Amino acid sequence: MPYVNIKITREGATTEQKAQLIEGVTNLLRDTLGKNPATTVVVIDEVDTDNWGIGGESVTLRRKKGQ
Amino acid sequence: MPYVNIKITREGATTEQKAQLIEGVTNLLRDTLGKNPATTVVVIDEVDTDNWGIGGESVTLRRKKGQ
Amino acid sequence: MPYVNIKITREGATTEQKAQLIEGVTNLLRDTLGKNPATTVVVIDEVDTDNWGIGGESVTLRRKKGQ
Amino acid sequence: MPYVNIKITREGATTEQKAQLIEGVTNLLRDTLGKNPATTVVVIDEVDTDNWGIGGESVTLRRKKGQ
Amino acid sequence: MPYVNIKITREGATTEQKAQLIEGVTNLLRDTLGKNPATTVVVIDEVDTDNWGIGGESVTLRRKKGQ
Amino acid sequence: MPYVNIKITREGATTEQKAQLIEGVTNLLRDTLGKNPATTVVVIDEVDTDNWGIGGESVTLRRKKGQ
């Protein structure tokens, strides 16, 4: 019954990609620790780039500077 | 001054129901551990069903399959 | 399949009290939103009082000042 | 490589204010613990006032009562 | 620069298994969303079984009942 | 009533340094968004280096390699 929270910037992850993340991390926990997929919870949070900072700057600003 | 984070899928919880969750968990902490309601913080996160996985699948997919 | 995270200071919550928190919040979600207890995950984090701040001070310091 | 999550109610924080929070907390970690800004991640979550409770009530309700 | 938080019960995960989780989820994000491993942060929280509840009971109690 | 969670590796942060983080981030929220220090909650999580990954490796391993 693991709980996994994946936070990414809101930059166009598709439904299909998010499904792959859910399946992939559930299988990883099954294969690595024998965890039961039926009670493995995965939550993906997509965060606006204004609200995500790295290097002391928002990702919005970094994208404008080509980073 | 407890902090409680309740994550649920975004499937129509009403303002009234969310108020009940806030009141209920605040009272639970007061009655169980004597915590002061005035500094008990409760945050409810509602997550899109594409972004919530269980059993290796998104809740969107499971709902389509009647689960 | 809600996920609930309860953060409290590490100040002697007993196994019995933690069991009451788990049972209480699971029942609250069942009664308020009809959530299935079997997939309701509750995680309690107990945090050292040096590591918990309110009013700009650690709880350790506030306890010394009788707060 | 610290990770900082700042949760605030969604009550009009501007892009500029959020940039100040990101810069400020990154500098604080650099100056206090010598952490490298380049790998310091800051995520700001803005939460609807219906979904934030204190004193057993939602912030929406408290605002209506002038609190 | 994704942030991934994996919460599992404290039931003997080895250093090697935790390294596999870190590597596995970092590669998953690289392969699925093209995320840069160099700024992908993974944090594993191991939680005492008294502090983890499912089905309204602590995992400690469920283990005693052979679940 | 903001909630701030600061996650750092468990590498010797002193009580004094943690007090500075608490005070610093509380003042930052007061000065930037006018938030009330009396209900600003700050929680610092210190994570074992085996349990923190970046670049697909644990910090324990990276430290051994001088990173």
Coordinates of C-alpha atoms in Angstrom, one line a residue:
Chain A
M1 CA 0.0 0.0 0.0
P2 CA 2.7 2.6 -0.9
Y3 CA 1.8 6.1 -1.6
V4 CA 3.7 7.9 -4.4
N5 CA 3.3 11.6 -5.1
I6 CA 4.9 12.9 -8.4
K7 CA 5.1 16.6 -8.8
I8 CA 5.9 18.0 -12.3
T9 CA 5.5 21.4 -13.9
R10 CA 2.3 21.8 -15.9
E11 CA 3.9 21.7 -19.4
G12 CA 1.6 19.4 -21.4
A13 CA 1.9 15.9 -20.0
T14 CA -0.7 13.9 -21.9
T15 CA -3.2 11.5 -20.4
E16 CA -1.3 8.6 -22.0
Q17 CA 2.0 9.8 -20.4
K18 CA 0.4 10.1 -17.0
A19 CA -1.0 6.6 -17.4
Q20 CA 2.5 5.4 -18.2
L21 CA 3.9 7.1 -15.0
I22 CA 1.2 5.4 -12.9
E23 CA 1.8 2.0 -14.4
G24 CA 5.5 2.3 -14.3
V25 CA 5.9 3.4 -10.7
T26 CA 3.3 0.8 -9.6
N27 CA 5.3 -2.0 -11.4
L28 CA 8.6 -0.6 -10.0
L29 CA 7.2 -1.0 -6.4
R30 CA 5.9 -4.5 -7.1
D31 CA 9.2 -5.7 -8.7
T32 CA 11.5 -4.0 -6.1
L33 CA 9.6 -4.4 -2.8
G34 CA 6.8 -6.9 -3.7
K35 CA 4.2 -4.3 -3.0
N36 CA 0.6 -5.0 -4.0
P37 CA -0.5 -2.9 -7.0
A38 CA -4.1 -3.1 -5.9
T39 CA -3.4 -0.8 -2.9
T40 CA -0.5 1.3 -4.4
V41 CA -1.8 4.9 -4.7
V42 CA -0.1 7.2 -7.2
V43 CA -1.0 11.0 -7.3
I44 CA 0.4 13.3 -9.9
D45 CA 0.4 17.0 -9.2
E46 CA 0.9 19.4 -12.2
V47 CA 2.2 22.8 -11.0
D48 CA 2.0 26.1 -12.9
T49 CA 5.5 27.2 -13.9
D50 CA 5.0 30.5 -12.0
N51 CA 4.7 28.3 -8.9
W52 CA 7.8 26.2 -9.4
G53 CA 11.2 27.6 -8.6
I54 CA 14.7 26.3 -9.1
G55 CA 17.9 28.3 -8.8
G56 CA 15.9 31.0 -7.1
E57 CA 13.8 31.7 -10.2
S58 CA 10.4 30.6 -11.4
V59 CA 10.4 28.1 -14.3
T60 CA 8.4 30.6 -16.2
L61 CA 11.3 33.0 -16.1
R62 CA 13.8 30.3 -16.9
R63 CA 11.8 29.2 -19.9
K64 CA 11.9 32.8 -21.2
K65 CA 15.7 32.7 -20.8
G66 CA 15.8 29.4 -22.8
Q67 CA 16.6 27.2 -19.8
Chain B
M1 CA -1.2 23.0 15.7
P2 CA -1.6 19.8 13.6
Y3 CA -1.5 19.9 9.9
V4 CA -3.8 17.6 8.0
N5 CA -3.8 17.0 4.2
I6 CA -6.7 15.1 2.7
K7 CA -6.3 14.1 -0.9
I8 CA -9.4 12.9 -2.8
T9 CA -10.2 12.5 -6.4
R10 CA -12.1 15.5 -8.0
E11 CA -15.5 13.8 -8.2
G12 CA -17.9 16.4 -7.0
A13 CA -17.3 16.9 -3.3
T14 CA -19.6 19.8 -2.3
T15 CA -18.6 22.9 -0.3
E16 CA -20.8 21.5 2.5
Q17 CA -19.1 18.1 2.5
K18 CA -15.6 19.7 2.6
A19 CA -16.8 21.8 5.5
Q20 CA -17.8 18.6 7.3
L21 CA -14.4 17.1 6.6
I22 CA -12.7 20.1 8.0
E23 CA -14.9 20.2 11.1
G24 CA -14.8 16.5 11.6
V25 CA -11.0 16.0 11.5
T26 CA -10.4 19.1 13.7
N27 CA -12.8 17.7 16.3
L28 CA -11.1 14.3 16.0
L29 CA -7.7 15.8 16.8
R30 CA -9.2 17.8 19.7
D31 CA -11.0 14.8 21.2
T32 CA -8.1 12.3 20.6
L33 CA -5.0 14.4 21.4
G34 CA -6.4 17.6 22.9
K35 CA -5.2 19.6 20.0
N36 CA -6.2 23.3 19.8
P37 CA -8.7 23.8 16.9
A38 CA -7.6 27.4 16.5
T39 CA -4.3 26.3 15.1
T40 CA -5.3 23.0 13.4
V41 CA -4.8 23.5 9.7
V42 CA -6.7 21.2 7.2
V43 CA -6.0 21.3 3.5
I44 CA -8.1 19.3 1.0
D45 CA -6.5 18.6 -2.4
E46 CA -8.9 17.5 -5.1
V47 CA -7.0 15.6 -7.9
D48 CA -8.2 15.0 -11.4
T49 CA -9.0 11.3 -12.1
D50 CA -6.3 11.2 -14.8
N51 CA -3.8 12.1 -12.2
W52 CA -4.8 9.5 -9.6
G53 CA -3.7 5.9 -10.0
I54 CA -4.5 2.7 -8.1
G55 CA -3.8 -0.9 -9.2
G56 CA -1.5 0.6 -11.9
E57 CA -4.3 2.4 -13.7
S58 CA -5.8 5.9 -13.6
V59 CA -9.1 6.3 -11.9
T60 CA -10.5 7.7 -15.2
L61 CA -9.8 4.3 -16.8
R62 CA -11.2 2.4 -13.8
R63 CA -14.4 4.4 -13.8
K64 CA -14.8 3.6 -17.5
K65 CA -14.6 -0.1 -16.5
G66 CA -17.2 0.4 -13.8
Q67 CA -14.7 0.2 -10.9
Chain C
M1 CA -9.1 5.6 -2.0
P2 CA -8.4 8.9 -0.2
Y3 CA -5.0 9.6 1.2
V4 CA -4.8 11.5 4.5
N5 CA -1.5 12.8 6.0
I6 CA -1.7 13.9 9.6
K7 CA 1.4 15.8 10.9
I8 CA 1.7 16.3 14.6
T9 CA 4.6 17.2 16.9
R10 CA 6.3 14.2 18.5
E11 CA 4.9 14.7 22.0
G12 CA 3.9 11.3 23.2
A13 CA 0.9 10.2 21.1
T14 CA 0.2 6.6 22.1
T15 CA -0.4 3.7 19.8
E16 CA -4.0 3.7 21.0
Q17 CA -4.5 7.4 20.2
K18 CA -2.9 6.9 16.7
A19 CA -5.3 4.0 16.1
Q20 CA -8.2 6.3 17.0
L21 CA -7.0 8.9 14.6
I22 CA -6.8 6.3 11.8
E23 CA -10.2 4.8 12.6
G24 CA -11.8 8.3 13.1
V25 CA -10.6 9.9 9.8
T26 CA -11.4 6.7 7.8
N27 CA -15.0 6.7 9.2
L28 CA -15.3 10.4 8.6
L29 CA -14.5 9.9 4.9
R30 CA -16.8 7.0 4.6
D31 CA -19.7 8.9 6.2
T32 CA -19.1 12.2 4.5
L33 CA -18.1 11.2 1.0
G34 CA -18.9 7.5 0.9
K35 CA -15.3 6.5 0.5
N36 CA -14.3 2.9 0.8
P37 CA -12.3 2.3 4.0
A38 CA -10.5 -0.7 2.4
T39 CA -8.5 1.7 0.2
T40 CA -8.4 4.8 2.5
V41 CA -4.7 5.4 3.4
V42 CA -3.8 7.3 6.5
V43 CA -0.2 8.3 7.3
I44 CA 0.7 10.0 10.6
D45 CA 4.0 11.9 10.7
E46 CA 5.4 12.8 14.2
V47 CA 7.8 15.7 13.9
D48 CA 10.5 16.7 16.5
T49 CA 9.6 20.0 18.3
D50 CA 12.9 21.5 17.0
N51 CA 11.6 20.9 13.5
W52 CA 8.1 22.4 13.9
G53 CA 7.7 26.2 13.9
I54 CA 4.8 28.5 14.6
G55 CA 4.9 32.2 15.1
G56 CA 8.4 32.2 13.8
E57 CA 9.7 30.0 16.7
S58 CA 10.3 26.3 17.2
V59 CA 7.8 24.4 19.4
T60 CA 10.8 23.5 21.6
L61 CA 11.3 27.2 22.4
R62 CA 7.6 27.9 22.9
R63 CA 7.3 25.0 25.3
K64 CA 10.2 26.4 27.3
K65 CA 8.3 29.7 27.5
G66 CA 5.1 27.8 28.6
Q67 CA 3.3 28.1 25.4
Chain D
M1 CA 19.0 20.1 -3.1
P2 CA 16.4 21.0 -0.6
Y3 CA 12.7 20.7 -1.5
V4 CA 10.4 23.4 -0.1
N5 CA 6.6 23.3 -0.4
I6 CA 4.7 26.5 0.4
K7 CA 0.9 26.1 0.7
I8 CA -1.1 29.3 0.8
T9 CA -4.8 30.1 0.2
R10 CA -5.7 31.2 -3.3
E11 CA -6.3 34.8 -2.5
G12 CA -4.5 36.8 -5.2
A13 CA -0.8 36.2 -4.8
T14 CA 0.8 37.9 -7.8
T15 CA 3.5 36.4 -10.1
E16 CA 5.9 38.9 -8.6
Q17 CA 5.1 38.0 -5.0
K18 CA 5.6 34.3 -5.9
A19 CA 8.9 35.1 -7.5
Q20 CA 9.9 36.8 -4.3
L21 CA 8.9 33.8 -2.2
I22 CA 11.0 31.5 -4.5
E23 CA 14.0 33.8 -4.4
G24 CA 13.7 34.5 -0.7
V25 CA 13.5 30.9 0.5
T26 CA 16.3 29.8 -1.9
N27 CA 18.6 32.5 -0.5
L28 CA 17.5 31.5 3.1
L29 CA 18.6 27.9 2.5
R30 CA 21.9 29.1 0.9
D31 CA 22.7 31.5 3.7
T32 CA 21.6 29.2 6.6
L33 CA 22.7 25.8 5.5
G34 CA 25.0 26.5 2.5
K35 CA 22.6 24.8 0.1
N36 CA 23.1 25.1 -3.6
P37 CA 20.4 27.3 -5.2
A38 CA 20.9 25.4 -8.5
T39 CA 19.2 22.3 -7.1
T40 CA 16.9 23.9 -4.5
V41 CA 13.3 23.2 -5.6
V42 CA 10.4 25.4 -4.4
V43 CA 6.8 24.5 -5.1
I44 CA 4.0 26.9 -4.2
D45 CA 0.5 25.4 -3.9
E46 CA -2.4 27.8 -4.0
V47 CA -5.5 26.3 -2.3
D48 CA -9.2 27.3 -2.7
T49 CA -10.5 28.9 0.5
D50 CA -13.3 26.2 0.5
N51 CA -10.5 23.6 0.8
W52 CA -8.5 25.3 3.6
G53 CA -9.7 24.9 7.2
I54 CA -8.6 26.4 10.5
G55 CA -10.5 26.4 13.8
G56 CA -12.7 23.8 12.3
E57 CA -14.1 26.1 9.6
S58 CA -13.2 26.8 6.0
V59 CA -11.4 30.1 5.2
T60 CA -14.4 30.9 2.9
L61 CA -16.7 30.9 5.9
R62 CA -14.2 32.8 8.1
R63 CA -13.8 35.5 5.5
K64 CA -17.5 36.0 5.4
K65 CA -17.4 36.5 9.2
G66 CA -14.6 39.1 8.7
Q67 CA -11.8 36.8 10.1
Chain E
M1 CA 13.2 18.9 -12.2
P2 CA 10.4 16.6 -11.0
Y3 CA 9.9 15.9 -7.3
V4 CA 8.8 12.3 -6.3
N5 CA 7.9 11.3 -2.8
I6 CA 7.5 7.6 -2.1
K7 CA 6.0 6.7 1.2
I8 CA 6.3 3.1 2.3
T9 CA 5.9 1.3 5.7
R10 CA 9.1 0.8 7.6
E11 CA 9.4 -3.0 7.0
G12 CA 13.0 -3.6 6.1
A13 CA 13.6 -2.0 2.7
T14 CA 17.3 -2.4 2.1
T15 CA 19.7 0.3 0.9
E16 CA 20.0 -1.6 -2.4
Q17 CA 16.2 -1.7 -2.8
K18 CA 15.9 2.1 -2.1
A19 CA 18.7 2.7 -4.7
Q20 CA 16.6 0.7 -7.2
L21 CA 13.5 2.8 -6.5
I22 CA 15.5 6.0 -6.9
E23 CA 17.1 4.9 -10.2
G24 CA 13.8 3.3 -11.5
V25 CA 11.6 6.3 -11.0
T26 CA 14.2 8.7 -12.3
N27 CA 14.5 6.7 -15.5
L28 CA 10.8 6.4 -15.8
L29 CA 10.5 10.2 -15.7
R30 CA 13.3 10.5 -18.3
D31 CA 11.8 8.0 -20.6
T32 CA 8.2 9.1 -20.3
L33 CA 8.4 12.9 -20.1
G34 CA 12.1 13.5 -21.1
K35 CA 12.8 14.9 -17.6
N36 CA 16.5 15.6 -16.8
P37 CA 17.8 13.1 -14.2
A38 CA 20.3 15.6 -12.9
T39 CA 17.5 17.7 -11.3
T40 CA 15.0 14.9 -10.6
V41 CA 14.6 14.7 -6.8
V42 CA 13.3 11.5 -5.1
V43 CA 12.5 11.3 -1.4
I44 CA 11.6 8.0 0.3
D45 CA 9.7 8.2 3.6
E46 CA 9.6 5.1 5.7
V47 CA 6.7 5.2 8.1
D48 CA 6.3 3.1 11.3
T49 CA 3.4 0.5 11.0
D50 CA 1.7 2.1 14.0
N51 CA 1.5 5.3 11.9
W52 CA 0.1 3.8 8.7
G53 CA -3.6 3.0 8.5
I54 CA -5.7 1.2 5.8
G55 CA -9.2 -0.1 6.2
G56 CA -9.4 2.0 9.4
E57 CA -6.7 0.0 11.2
S58 CA -3.0 0.4 11.7
V59 CA -0.7 -1.9 9.7
T60 CA 0.7 -3.1 13.0
L61 CA -2.7 -4.5 13.9
R62 CA -3.3 -5.9 10.4
R63 CA 0.1 -7.7 10.4
K64 CA -0.9 -9.3 13.8
K65 CA -4.1 -10.5 12.0
G66 CA -2.0 -11.9 9.2
Q67 CA -3.0 -9.3 6.6
Chain F
M1 CA -2.0 30.6 8.0
P2 CA 0.5 29.3 5.4
Y3 CA 2.0 25.9 5.7
V4 CA 5.6 25.4 4.7
N5 CA 7.4 22.1 4.5
I6 CA 11.2 22.1 4.1
K7 CA 12.8 18.8 3.2
I8 CA 16.6 18.6 3.6
T9 CA 19.0 15.7 3.9
R10 CA 19.9 14.6 7.4
E11 CA 23.4 16.0 7.4
G12 CA 23.9 17.8 10.7
A13 CA 21.6 20.9 10.6
T14 CA 21.8 22.3 14.1
T15 CA 18.9 23.4 16.3
E16 CA 20.0 27.0 15.8
Q17 CA 20.1 26.7 12.0
K18 CA 16.6 25.1 12.0
A19 CA 15.4 28.0 14.2
Q20 CA 16.8 30.4 11.6
L21 CA 14.9 28.6 8.8
I22 CA 11.7 28.8 10.8
E23 CA 12.1 32.5 11.6
G24 CA 13.4 33.3 8.1
V25 CA 10.5 31.7 6.1
T26 CA 7.9 33.1 8.6
N27 CA 9.2 36.6 8.1
L28 CA 9.4 36.1 4.3
L29 CA 5.7 35.2 4.2
R30 CA 4.9 38.2 6.5
D31 CA 6.9 40.6 4.4
T32 CA 5.9 39.3 0.9
L33 CA 2.2 38.4 1.4
G34 CA 1.3 40.0 4.8
K35 CA 0.7 36.6 6.3
N36 CA 0.2 36.3 10.1
P37 CA 3.2 34.7 11.8
A38 CA 1.0 33.5 14.6
T39 CA -0.7 30.9 12.3
T40 CA 2.2 30.3 9.9
V41 CA 3.2 26.6 10.3
V42 CA 6.7 25.5 9.3
V43 CA 7.7 21.8 9.3
I44 CA 11.3 20.7 8.6
D45 CA 11.8 17.1 7.5
E46 CA 15.3 15.7 7.7
V47 CA 15.8 12.7 5.4
D48 CA 18.5 10.0 5.5
T49 CA 20.9 10.2 2.6
D50 CA 20.0 6.7 1.6
N51 CA 16.4 7.9 1.1
W52 CA 17.2 11.0 -1.0
G53 CA 17.9 10.6 -4.7
I54 CA 19.1 13.0 -7.3
G55 CA 20.5 12.2 -10.7
G56 CA 19.2 8.6 -10.2
E57 CA 21.5 7.9 -7.3
S58 CA 21.2 8.2 -3.5
V59 CA 23.0 11.1 -1.8
T60 CA 24.9 8.5 0.2
L61 CA 26.4 7.2 -3.0
R62 CA 27.1 10.7 -4.4
R63 CA 28.8 11.7 -1.2
K64 CA 31.1 8.7 -1.5
K65 CA 32.0 9.9 -5.0
G66 CA 32.7 13.4 -3.6
Q67 CA 29.6 15.0 -5.0

